[in-house]
Amino acid sequence: MTLNKNYIGLACTCHDSAIAIVNAEGQVVFAEGAERSLQYKRALFVSPDVPLRTSQLIEKYCDPKAALVAAFSWTRQHASYMERLIRGLSRPDTAGAKARAQGGGDVVSRRTESIVSYMANAQCKALALPGYSLNYEFQRLRGWQGAPIEQRFFDHHLTHAATACYSSGFDEGLCAIVDGYGEHGAAATYHYEQGKLTQLGARDSDQSSLSSLGWFYSELCEFCGFDFRAGEEWKLMGLAAYGESDPQIYELLKCMIGVSGTALTTPAPAEMALLNARLQTFARSPGQPALEVANLAHTAQKVFAETLYAYLSNLHAAGRSDQLIYGGGCALNSSANGGVLRNTPFKRLHVYAAPADDGNAVGAALLAYQQDNPGYRPERQLMSPYLGSEMSAETLEKVRQYGQLASLRECREAPAVAAELLSRGAIVGWIQGRAEFGPRALGNRSILADPRRSDVKDRLNACVKFREEFRPFAPAILHEHGPEYFHDYQESPYMERTLRFRNEVVGKVAGAVHVDGTGRLQTVRKEWNPRYYSLLSSFYDLTGIPLIINTSYNVMGKPLAHSVEDVLSVFFTSGIDAVFIGDVMIQKPM
Ligand SMILES: [Fe+2]
């Protein structure tokens, strides 16, 4: 008798590791980053099969009679490559050593080597080298149900492409994956049709290639004084809006990254080192206010976007589709995403909620499923982002019983009550259902606020998020009203693109408008999230504004809240006025 199989996808990069589960029918029944249960942002150096947690998930979501397949987001060969890379960094034939020998100076080579070295070391730890062995937890589970767990390994960019395409609802399209690095360079292109992915173009045989738009942005993040290891590329993107293009910096950056066909290019190591040394004169000094390097951030963002658009336009020239499916870590750059349809010939764009390496857990599991089910066709609708954990009803009940919280009450009309509180200026925590997969809160682990108040940004930054004043807050908008509020409105279901507000509405929703007149919007449709839609509709009925501020339920440096304890910890140590956990409401005196 043939056993059913369930598929455990493992995103096993050294950062943003994640686990996904696909059932015997090909449905994604669970997906979540390891950072959430650990409350450790980006889960650096952590393998995706977190001890104890993994077996709990398998017991909850897998068919006990099914065999298990573990699907990895990197090939085995890549692990040994990374090990060689670490050893090679100290040898004289590395890029940095060559650059120094050719008089390129130390500044860049040190910076580049430190980034590569960090990644390589981390990757090896995450993969438990040598031999790509499974983590402790999977070794323990090998005897699960008396059957071994089959292991399958997939090309990194192919797993990105599978996540991107299978979540799109598109029948066909061109797929671009752009990130830091893969087994064959830092970008890849595919044609997608009828559930099948076909690689386009020749693959980069040089695994150590630094022709990478992802590295480019990470390096500029460091030049601006932010830490890419902590995922602070967000700060660079937010800061960019405060600056303007600097011709000298622009000239330097344009020499550092380019496009040839559908390949990314960088200069030879010695030249790169010289360019970096010149760029160093514009870098942020220790203790220097971030706003003083806003021009550097702005110019970096501009060059990033121009390079991306050139790359995508060249892909479109293949002439096979007007629909673009885009993934990889670079697809987290919502500012650039918002300009794709305006700056390339593509007519439609899809970017999933988890385009970076965490999302690959879903892609790997679905690729393994497809191997066993060659007729697999993904659903012709957007994949839900709400694939993660739920709040523990048991813990919530204990809070109710023993918390002695006088303001705790059942609230059957939670969306309407929350909307009313928001309209009176309250900052509201909104926790419901399953957590979002990917980095953004999309109405299930969110902090909400009234966008009409111009001081709301300062209040949120100072009393709730405890973060820099230049970080913007994103608007969630009822889909029906999108064109009234945004130029060239596009649906943005996962808060994946930034668009420009219409001038006539800026004064009405000042709290949600970034300094350059843009907003990273989330489109809300009833069928995607009915309860959240109801909240926005109630707010619209009360105020005439179909838009609220939506930011993630966390404090700076932490991931989205995972447990009831996390939710209450943030609530009682910040300026949030009321929090809803499902139908339970807790309120502070206003
Ligand atoms: Fe990646």
Coordinates of C-alpha atoms and ligand atoms in Angstrom, one line a residue:
M1 CA 0.0 0.0 0.0
T2 CA 1.3 3.5 -0.9
L3 CA 1.4 5.8 2.1
N4 CA 0.1 9.3 1.9
K5 CA 2.9 11.9 2.2
N6 CA 3.1 15.1 4.1
Y7 CA 5.8 17.6 3.2
I8 CA 7.9 19.6 5.6
G9 CA 9.5 22.6 3.9
L10 CA 12.6 23.9 5.6
A11 CA 14.0 27.4 4.8
C12 CA 17.5 26.8 6.0
T13 CA 19.5 29.9 5.2
C14 CA 21.4 31.2 8.2
H15 CA 18.8 33.9 8.6
D16 CA 15.0 34.0 8.5
S17 CA 14.8 30.2 8.8
A18 CA 11.2 28.9 8.6
I19 CA 9.1 25.8 8.4
A20 CA 6.1 25.0 6.3
I21 CA 3.8 22.0 6.1
V22 CA 2.0 20.8 2.9
N23 CA -0.6 18.1 3.3
A24 CA -1.3 15.1 1.0
E25 CA -3.7 17.3 -1.1
G26 CA -1.1 19.9 -1.8
Q27 CA -2.5 22.5 0.6
V28 CA -0.2 24.7 2.6
V29 CA -1.6 24.1 6.1
F30 CA 1.1 25.9 8.1
A31 CA 4.0 28.3 7.5
E32 CA 6.0 30.3 10.0
G33 CA 9.4 31.8 10.6
A34 CA 11.5 30.3 13.5
E35 CA 11.8 33.9 14.8
R36 CA 8.2 33.9 16.1
S37 CA 8.2 31.2 18.7
L38 CA 11.7 32.1 19.7
Q39 CA 10.9 35.9 19.7
Y40 CA 14.4 36.3 18.2
K41 CA 14.2 38.6 15.2
R42 CA 15.4 36.9 11.9
A43 CA 16.4 33.8 13.9
L44 CA 20.1 34.3 13.0
F45 CA 22.1 31.0 13.1
V46 CA 18.9 29.0 14.0
S47 CA 18.0 25.9 12.1
P48 CA 14.3 25.8 11.0
D49 CA 13.5 22.6 12.9
V50 CA 13.4 24.2 16.3
P51 CA 13.6 21.6 19.1
L52 CA 10.3 20.6 20.6
R53 CA 8.4 23.1 18.5
T54 CA 8.8 21.0 15.3
S55 CA 7.4 17.9 16.8
Q56 CA 4.4 19.9 18.1
L57 CA 3.7 21.2 14.7
I58 CA 4.0 17.9 13.0
E59 CA 1.7 16.3 15.5
K60 CA -0.8 19.1 15.0
Y61 CA -0.7 19.5 11.2
C62 CA 0.4 16.2 9.7
D63 CA -1.6 13.1 9.1
P64 CA -0.4 10.6 11.6
K65 CA -0.7 7.9 9.0
A66 CA 1.3 9.8 6.4
A67 CA 5.0 9.4 5.6
L68 CA 7.0 12.6 6.0
V69 CA 9.2 14.2 3.3
A70 CA 11.7 17.0 4.5
A71 CA 12.3 19.5 1.6
F72 CA 15.2 21.9 1.9
S73 CA 15.7 25.3 0.3
W74 CA 19.3 24.7 -0.7
T75 CA 21.1 22.0 -2.5
R76 CA 23.6 19.8 -0.7
Q77 CA 26.5 21.1 -2.9
H78 CA 25.9 24.6 -1.6
A79 CA 26.8 23.6 1.9
S80 CA 30.2 22.3 1.0
Y81 CA 30.7 25.5 -1.2
M82 CA 30.0 27.7 1.9
E83 CA 32.5 25.7 3.9
R84 CA 35.1 26.2 1.2
L85 CA 34.3 29.9 1.1
I86 CA 35.1 30.3 4.7
R87 CA 38.4 28.6 4.3
G88 CA 39.1 30.6 1.1
L89 CA 38.6 34.0 2.7
S90 CA 42.0 33.8 4.3
R91 CA 43.7 32.7 1.1
P92 CA 45.4 35.2 -1.2
D93 CA 43.2 34.5 -4.2
T94 CA 40.0 35.9 -2.7
A95 CA 38.4 39.1 -4.0
G96 CA 39.4 41.2 -1.0
A97 CA 43.0 39.9 -1.0
K98 CA 43.3 40.5 -4.7
A99 CA 42.0 44.0 -4.3
R100 CA 44.5 44.8 -1.6
A101 CA 47.4 43.4 -3.6
Q102 CA 46.3 45.6 -6.5
G103 CA 46.4 48.7 -4.4
G104 CA 42.7 49.0 -3.9
G105 CA 42.9 49.9 -0.3
D106 CA 41.5 48.1 2.7
V107 CA 38.2 49.8 3.3
V108 CA 35.9 47.9 1.0
S109 CA 37.7 44.7 1.0
R110 CA 37.3 44.5 4.7
R111 CA 33.7 45.4 4.5
T112 CA 32.9 42.9 1.7
E113 CA 34.9 40.2 3.4
S114 CA 33.2 40.8 6.7
I115 CA 29.8 40.4 5.1
V116 CA 30.7 37.3 3.1
S117 CA 32.5 35.8 6.0
Y118 CA 29.5 36.4 8.3
M119 CA 27.1 34.8 5.8
A120 CA 29.3 31.9 5.2
N121 CA 29.9 31.1 8.8
A122 CA 26.3 31.5 9.6
Q123 CA 25.2 29.4 6.7
C124 CA 27.5 26.5 7.8
K125 CA 26.1 26.7 11.3
A126 CA 22.5 26.8 10.1
L127 CA 23.1 23.8 7.9
A128 CA 25.0 21.9 10.7
L129 CA 27.9 21.2 8.4
P130 CA 29.5 18.9 7.4
G131 CA 27.1 16.9 5.4
Y132 CA 24.0 19.0 5.6
S133 CA 22.8 16.9 8.5
L134 CA 19.4 17.5 10.0
N135 CA 19.1 19.3 13.2
Y136 CA 18.7 17.7 16.5
E137 CA 14.9 17.8 16.3
F138 CA 14.7 16.0 13.0
Q139 CA 17.1 13.4 14.1
R140 CA 14.9 12.7 17.0
L141 CA 11.9 12.5 14.6
R142 CA 13.6 10.1 12.3
G143 CA 11.9 7.3 14.1
W144 CA 8.5 9.1 13.9
Q145 CA 5.8 6.5 13.1
G146 CA 8.6 4.0 12.7
A147 CA 9.5 5.3 9.2
P148 CA 12.5 7.3 8.1
I149 CA 11.9 10.9 7.0
E150 CA 12.9 11.2 3.3
Q151 CA 15.1 14.2 2.5
R152 CA 15.0 16.2 -0.7
F153 CA 17.1 19.2 -1.6
F154 CA 16.2 22.0 -4.0
D155 CA 18.0 24.8 -5.7
H156 CA 17.7 28.0 -3.7
H157 CA 16.3 30.2 -6.4
L158 CA 14.0 27.5 -7.6
T159 CA 12.4 27.4 -4.2
H160 CA 12.0 31.2 -4.3
A161 CA 10.4 30.9 -7.7
A162 CA 8.0 28.1 -6.5
T163 CA 6.8 30.3 -3.6
A164 CA 6.4 33.3 -5.8
C165 CA 4.6 31.5 -8.7
Y166 CA 2.4 29.1 -6.7
S167 CA 1.1 31.9 -4.5
S168 CA 0.2 34.2 -7.5
G169 CA -3.0 32.7 -8.8
F170 CA -1.6 33.5 -12.3
D171 CA -1.9 30.9 -15.1
E172 CA 1.4 32.0 -16.5
G173 CA 4.0 34.7 -16.3
L174 CA 7.7 35.6 -16.2
C175 CA 9.4 35.1 -12.9
A176 CA 12.4 37.1 -11.6
I177 CA 14.2 36.1 -8.4
V178 CA 16.7 38.7 -7.2
D179 CA 18.4 38.3 -3.8
G180 CA 21.8 38.2 -2.1
Y181 CA 23.1 35.0 -3.5
G182 CA 22.2 31.5 -4.6
E183 CA 24.0 28.4 -5.9
H184 CA 24.4 30.1 -9.3
G185 CA 24.7 33.8 -8.9
A186 CA 22.4 36.3 -7.2
A187 CA 19.4 36.3 -9.6
A188 CA 17.5 33.9 -11.8
T189 CA 14.6 34.1 -14.3
Y190 CA 12.0 31.5 -15.1
H191 CA 9.0 31.1 -17.4
Y192 CA 5.9 29.9 -15.5
E193 CA 3.0 28.1 -17.1
Q194 CA 0.4 25.5 -16.0
G195 CA 2.2 24.9 -12.7
K196 CA 5.6 24.3 -14.3
L197 CA 8.7 26.4 -14.0
T198 CA 11.3 26.6 -16.7
Q199 CA 14.7 28.2 -16.1
L200 CA 15.6 31.0 -18.6
G201 CA 19.0 32.0 -19.6
A202 CA 22.4 30.6 -18.6
R203 CA 23.2 30.3 -15.0
D204 CA 26.1 32.0 -13.3
S205 CA 28.7 29.3 -12.7
D206 CA 30.6 31.5 -10.2
Q207 CA 29.1 31.0 -6.9
S208 CA 31.3 33.5 -5.3
S209 CA 30.1 36.3 -7.6
L210 CA 29.4 39.5 -5.8
S211 CA 27.3 40.8 -8.8
S212 CA 24.4 41.0 -6.5
L213 CA 21.7 43.6 -6.0
G214 CA 21.0 42.2 -2.6
W215 CA 24.6 42.6 -1.5
F216 CA 24.7 46.1 -3.0
Y217 CA 21.8 47.2 -0.8
S218 CA 23.2 45.4 2.3
E219 CA 26.5 47.2 1.8
L220 CA 24.8 50.6 1.4
C221 CA 22.8 49.8 4.5
E222 CA 26.2 49.5 6.3
F223 CA 27.5 52.7 4.8
C224 CA 24.4 54.5 6.2
G225 CA 25.3 53.1 9.7
F226 CA 22.6 50.4 9.8
D227 CA 23.1 46.7 10.5
F228 CA 22.0 44.4 7.7
R229 CA 22.3 41.4 10.0
A230 CA 19.4 42.9 12.0
G231 CA 17.5 43.4 8.7
E232 CA 17.8 47.2 8.9
E233 CA 17.5 47.6 5.2
W234 CA 14.0 49.0 6.2
K235 CA 15.8 52.0 7.8
L236 CA 17.7 52.7 4.6
M237 CA 14.4 52.7 2.6
G238 CA 12.6 54.9 5.2
L239 CA 15.6 57.4 5.3
A240 CA 15.8 57.6 1.5
A241 CA 12.6 59.7 1.4
Y242 CA 14.3 62.5 3.4
G243 CA 17.2 62.9 0.9
E244 CA 17.8 63.8 -2.7
S245 CA 20.0 62.4 -5.4
D246 CA 23.6 63.4 -5.0
P247 CA 25.4 63.4 -8.4
Q248 CA 28.8 62.4 -7.0
I249 CA 27.4 59.4 -5.1
Y250 CA 25.2 58.5 -8.0
E251 CA 28.2 58.3 -10.3
L252 CA 30.0 56.0 -7.9
L253 CA 27.0 53.7 -7.3
K254 CA 26.2 53.4 -11.0
C255 CA 29.7 52.0 -11.5
M256 CA 29.3 49.5 -8.7
I257 CA 26.3 47.5 -10.1
G258 CA 24.9 47.2 -13.6
V259 CA 22.9 45.0 -15.9
S260 CA 23.8 43.1 -19.0
G261 CA 20.8 41.3 -20.5
T262 CA 19.4 39.4 -17.5
A263 CA 22.7 39.3 -15.7
L264 CA 23.9 41.6 -13.0
T265 CA 27.4 43.0 -13.3
T266 CA 30.0 44.5 -11.0
P267 CA 33.5 45.7 -11.7
A268 CA 36.7 43.8 -11.1
P269 CA 37.7 43.5 -7.4
A270 CA 40.4 46.1 -7.6
E271 CA 38.1 48.7 -9.2
M272 CA 35.4 47.8 -6.8
A273 CA 37.7 48.4 -3.9
L274 CA 38.6 51.8 -5.2
L275 CA 35.0 52.8 -5.7
N276 CA 34.2 51.7 -2.1
A277 CA 37.1 53.7 -0.8
R278 CA 35.7 56.8 -2.5
L279 CA 32.2 56.1 -1.2
Q280 CA 33.6 55.8 2.3
T281 CA 33.9 59.6 2.3
F282 CA 30.1 59.8 2.2
A283 CA 29.5 57.2 4.9
R284 CA 27.9 57.9 8.2
S285 CA 30.3 58.3 11.1
P286 CA 29.7 56.8 14.5
G287 CA 27.3 59.1 16.4
Q288 CA 26.3 61.0 13.4
P289 CA 22.6 61.6 13.1
A290 CA 21.0 59.3 10.4
L291 CA 19.3 62.2 8.7
E292 CA 22.7 63.6 7.7
V293 CA 23.2 60.7 5.3
A294 CA 19.8 60.9 3.8
N295 CA 21.2 61.8 0.4
L296 CA 23.3 58.6 0.5
A297 CA 20.3 56.6 1.3
H298 CA 18.2 58.3 -1.4
T299 CA 20.8 57.8 -4.0
A300 CA 21.3 54.1 -3.0
Q301 CA 17.6 53.5 -3.3
K302 CA 17.5 55.3 -6.7
V303 CA 20.3 53.2 -8.1
F304 CA 18.8 50.0 -6.7
A305 CA 15.5 50.7 -8.3
E306 CA 17.0 51.8 -11.7
T307 CA 19.1 48.6 -11.8
L308 CA 16.0 46.5 -10.9
Y309 CA 13.9 48.1 -13.6
A310 CA 16.6 47.6 -16.2
Y311 CA 16.9 44.0 -15.3
L312 CA 13.1 43.4 -15.4
S313 CA 12.8 45.3 -18.7
N314 CA 15.4 43.0 -20.2
L315 CA 13.5 40.0 -18.9
H316 CA 10.3 41.3 -20.5
A317 CA 12.1 41.6 -23.8
A318 CA 12.0 37.8 -23.9
G319 CA 8.5 38.5 -25.1
R320 CA 6.8 35.6 -23.3
S321 CA 4.4 37.4 -20.9
D322 CA 3.2 40.8 -19.6
Q323 CA 2.8 39.3 -16.1
L324 CA 5.7 39.5 -13.7
I325 CA 6.1 37.3 -10.7
Y326 CA 8.9 38.6 -8.5
G327 CA 10.6 37.2 -5.5
G328 CA 13.9 37.0 -3.5
G329 CA 15.0 39.3 -0.7
C330 CA 15.1 42.3 -3.0
A331 CA 11.3 42.0 -3.5
L332 CA 11.0 43.3 0.1
N333 CA 11.9 46.7 -1.2
S334 CA 8.3 48.1 -1.4
S335 CA 9.5 51.5 -2.7
A336 CA 11.0 49.8 -5.8
N337 CA 8.1 47.4 -6.1
G338 CA 5.7 50.3 -6.4
G339 CA 7.5 51.6 -9.4
V340 CA 7.8 48.3 -11.3
L341 CA 4.6 48.7 -13.5
R342 CA 5.4 52.4 -14.2
N343 CA 9.1 51.7 -15.1
T344 CA 9.0 48.5 -17.0
P345 CA 6.7 47.1 -19.8
F346 CA 5.0 44.6 -17.5
K347 CA 1.2 45.0 -17.0
R348 CA 0.7 42.9 -13.8
L349 CA 2.9 42.2 -10.8
H350 CA 2.7 39.7 -8.0
V351 CA 5.0 39.7 -5.0
Y352 CA 4.0 37.2 -2.2
A353 CA 3.9 38.1 1.5
A354 CA 7.1 36.3 2.2
P355 CA 9.4 36.9 -0.9
A356 CA 12.6 36.5 1.1
D357 CA 14.3 33.3 2.4
D358 CA 11.6 32.5 5.0
G359 CA 9.1 32.1 2.1
N360 CA 11.2 29.3 0.6
A361 CA 9.9 26.8 3.2
V362 CA 6.6 26.9 1.3
G363 CA 8.3 26.7 -2.1
A364 CA 10.5 23.7 -1.1
A365 CA 7.5 21.8 0.3
L366 CA 5.4 22.4 -2.8
L367 CA 8.2 21.4 -5.1
A368 CA 8.5 18.1 -3.2
Y369 CA 4.7 17.6 -3.5
Q370 CA 4.9 18.3 -7.2
Q371 CA 7.6 15.7 -7.7
D372 CA 5.1 13.1 -6.4
N373 CA 2.1 14.7 -8.1
P374 CA 3.2 15.9 -11.5
G375 CA -0.3 17.1 -12.4
Y376 CA -0.2 19.6 -9.6
R377 CA -1.9 23.0 -10.4
P378 CA -1.8 25.7 -7.8
E379 CA -5.1 27.3 -6.9
R380 CA -6.1 30.2 -9.2
Q381 CA -6.2 32.7 -6.3
L382 CA -3.8 34.5 -4.1
M383 CA -2.2 32.4 -1.4
S384 CA -3.3 33.6 2.0
P385 CA -0.6 35.1 4.2
Y386 CA -2.5 33.9 7.4
L387 CA -0.6 30.5 7.7
G388 CA 1.0 30.8 11.1
S389 CA 0.1 30.1 14.7
E390 CA -3.0 31.0 16.7
M391 CA -3.0 32.5 20.1
S392 CA -3.4 29.9 22.8
A393 CA -7.1 29.8 24.0
E394 CA -5.9 28.1 27.2
T395 CA -3.5 30.9 28.1
L396 CA -6.2 33.5 27.3
E397 CA -8.5 31.7 29.7
K398 CA -5.9 31.8 32.4
V399 CA -5.5 35.5 31.9
R400 CA -9.3 35.9 32.3
Q401 CA -9.3 33.7 35.4
Y402 CA -6.2 34.9 37.2
G403 CA -5.2 38.2 35.6
Q404 CA -7.4 40.4 37.8
L405 CA -7.7 42.8 34.9
A406 CA -10.7 44.9 35.7
S407 CA -11.1 46.2 32.2
L408 CA -11.0 42.8 30.5
R409 CA -14.3 42.0 28.8
E410 CA -15.9 39.9 26.1
C411 CA -16.6 42.1 23.1
R412 CA -18.8 40.5 20.5
E413 CA -18.7 43.6 18.3
A414 CA -15.0 44.0 18.4
P415 CA -14.5 45.5 14.9
A416 CA -17.1 48.3 15.6
V417 CA -15.8 48.9 19.1
A418 CA -12.2 49.0 17.9
A419 CA -13.1 51.5 15.1
E420 CA -14.9 53.7 17.6
L421 CA -11.8 53.7 19.9
L422 CA -9.6 54.6 16.9
S423 CA -11.8 57.4 15.9
R424 CA -11.4 58.9 19.4
G425 CA -7.6 58.8 19.0
A426 CA -6.8 55.5 20.7
I427 CA -3.9 53.3 19.6
V428 CA -5.4 49.8 19.3
G429 CA -3.8 46.4 19.3
W430 CA -5.6 44.0 17.0
I431 CA -4.8 40.3 17.3
Q432 CA -7.0 37.7 15.6
G433 CA -6.8 34.3 13.9
R434 CA -3.6 32.9 12.5
A435 CA -0.4 34.9 12.3
E436 CA 0.9 36.3 9.1
F437 CA 3.7 34.5 7.2
G438 CA 6.4 36.9 6.2
P439 CA 7.6 40.1 7.8
R440 CA 4.5 42.3 7.7
A441 CA 1.5 42.5 9.9
L442 CA -1.6 42.4 7.7
G443 CA -4.4 42.8 10.2
N444 CA -3.9 39.8 12.4
R445 CA -0.9 40.9 14.6
S446 CA -1.3 44.6 14.1
I447 CA -1.2 47.9 16.0
L448 CA -3.8 50.3 14.5
A449 CA -4.2 54.1 14.7
D450 CA -6.2 57.0 13.3
P451 CA -4.4 58.5 10.2
R452 CA -6.1 61.9 10.5
R453 CA -3.9 62.9 13.4
S454 CA -0.7 64.4 12.2
D455 CA 1.0 63.8 15.5
V456 CA 0.2 60.1 15.5
K457 CA 3.6 59.1 13.9
D458 CA 5.6 60.8 16.7
R459 CA 3.3 59.2 19.3
L460 CA 3.7 55.7 17.8
N461 CA 7.4 56.0 17.4
A462 CA 8.0 57.5 20.8
C463 CA 5.5 55.6 23.0
V464 CA 4.7 52.3 21.2
K465 CA 7.4 51.2 18.8
F466 CA 10.4 53.0 20.4
R467 CA 12.1 53.6 17.1
E468 CA 13.6 56.3 15.0
E469 CA 11.6 59.4 14.0
F470 CA 12.2 58.9 10.3
R471 CA 10.4 55.5 10.1
P472 CA 7.1 55.8 8.3
F473 CA 3.8 54.1 9.1
A474 CA 1.8 52.2 6.6
P475 CA -1.8 52.7 5.6
A476 CA -4.4 49.8 5.2
I477 CA -7.2 50.9 2.8
L478 CA -10.5 49.5 1.7
H479 CA -9.9 48.3 -1.8
E480 CA -13.0 50.1 -3.2
H481 CA -11.4 53.5 -2.2
G482 CA -7.9 52.8 -3.5
P483 CA -8.1 55.0 -6.6
E484 CA -9.4 58.0 -4.6
Y485 CA -6.3 58.0 -2.4
F486 CA -3.5 56.8 -4.6
H487 CA -2.1 57.8 -8.0
D488 CA -1.9 54.8 -10.4
Y489 CA -3.6 52.7 -7.7
Q490 CA -2.6 49.0 -7.7
E491 CA -3.8 46.3 -5.3
S492 CA -1.2 45.6 -2.7
P493 CA -2.6 42.7 -0.6
Y494 CA 0.5 42.0 1.3
M495 CA 1.7 45.6 1.8
E496 CA 4.3 44.8 -0.8
R497 CA 4.3 48.1 -2.7
T498 CA 4.6 51.8 -2.0
L499 CA 2.5 54.2 -4.0
R500 CA 2.0 58.0 -4.1
F501 CA -0.9 59.6 -2.3
R502 CA -3.0 62.0 -4.3
N503 CA -2.3 65.6 -3.3
E504 CA -5.9 66.3 -2.4
V505 CA -6.0 63.6 0.3
V506 CA -2.6 64.2 2.0
G507 CA -4.1 66.6 4.5
K508 CA -6.9 64.2 5.4
V509 CA -4.6 61.3 6.3
A510 CA -1.4 63.1 7.3
G511 CA -0.4 60.4 9.8
A512 CA -0.1 57.7 7.1
V513 CA 1.8 59.8 4.5
H514 CA 5.6 59.5 4.4
V515 CA 7.6 62.7 4.0
D516 CA 7.9 62.1 0.3
G517 CA 4.1 61.8 -0.2
T518 CA 4.0 58.0 -0.4
G519 CA 2.6 55.2 1.6
R520 CA 3.3 51.4 1.7
L521 CA -0.3 50.4 1.5
Q522 CA -2.2 47.2 2.3
T523 CA -5.2 46.7 0.2
V524 CA -8.0 45.1 2.3
R525 CA -10.8 43.1 0.6
K526 CA -13.6 41.5 2.5
E527 CA -12.9 38.0 1.1
W528 CA -9.2 38.2 2.3
N529 CA -9.9 39.2 5.9
P530 CA -13.6 39.8 6.7
R531 CA -13.2 40.9 10.3
Y532 CA -10.4 43.3 9.5
Y533 CA -12.5 44.6 6.6
S534 CA -15.4 45.1 9.0
L535 CA -13.2 47.2 11.3
L536 CA -12.1 49.4 8.4
S537 CA -15.6 49.8 7.2
S538 CA -16.8 50.8 10.6
F539 CA -14.0 53.4 10.8
Y540 CA -15.1 54.7 7.4
D541 CA -18.7 54.9 8.5
L542 CA -17.7 57.0 11.6
T543 CA -15.1 59.2 9.9
G544 CA -15.5 59.2 6.2
I545 CA -11.9 57.9 6.0
P546 CA -11.5 54.4 4.4
L547 CA -7.9 54.1 5.7
I548 CA -6.2 53.3 9.0
I549 CA -2.5 53.1 10.1
N550 CA -1.4 49.5 10.4
T551 CA 2.0 48.7 12.0
S552 CA 3.3 45.4 13.3
Y553 CA 2.4 44.3 16.9
N554 CA 5.9 44.4 18.3
V555 CA 8.5 46.8 19.7
M556 CA 11.7 47.7 17.8
G557 CA 14.1 44.8 17.4
K558 CA 11.5 42.0 18.2
P559 CA 9.4 39.9 15.8
L560 CA 5.6 40.0 15.6
A561 CA 4.0 38.9 18.9
H562 CA 3.6 35.1 19.0
S563 CA 1.9 34.3 22.2
V564 CA -0.7 35.8 24.6
E565 CA 2.2 36.5 26.9
D566 CA 4.0 38.5 24.1
V567 CA 0.9 40.5 23.4
L568 CA 0.4 41.4 27.0
S569 CA 4.0 42.2 27.5
V570 CA 4.0 44.7 24.6
F571 CA 0.6 46.1 25.8
F572 CA 1.6 46.8 29.4
T573 CA 5.0 48.2 28.5
S574 CA 4.0 50.6 25.7
G575 CA 1.5 53.3 25.0
I576 CA -1.1 51.1 23.4
D577 CA -4.5 52.1 24.8
A578 CA -6.6 48.9 24.1
V579 CA -5.9 45.5 22.8
F580 CA -8.3 42.9 21.2
I581 CA -7.3 39.3 21.3
G582 CA -10.1 37.8 19.2
D583 CA -13.2 38.8 21.1
V584 CA -11.4 39.6 24.4
M585 CA -10.7 43.3 24.9
I586 CA -8.4 44.9 27.5
Q587 CA -8.4 48.6 27.8
K588 CA -6.4 51.2 29.7
P589 CA -8.1 54.4 31.0
M590 CA -8.1 57.0 28.2
Ligands
FE1 FE 17.3 34.0 -1.1

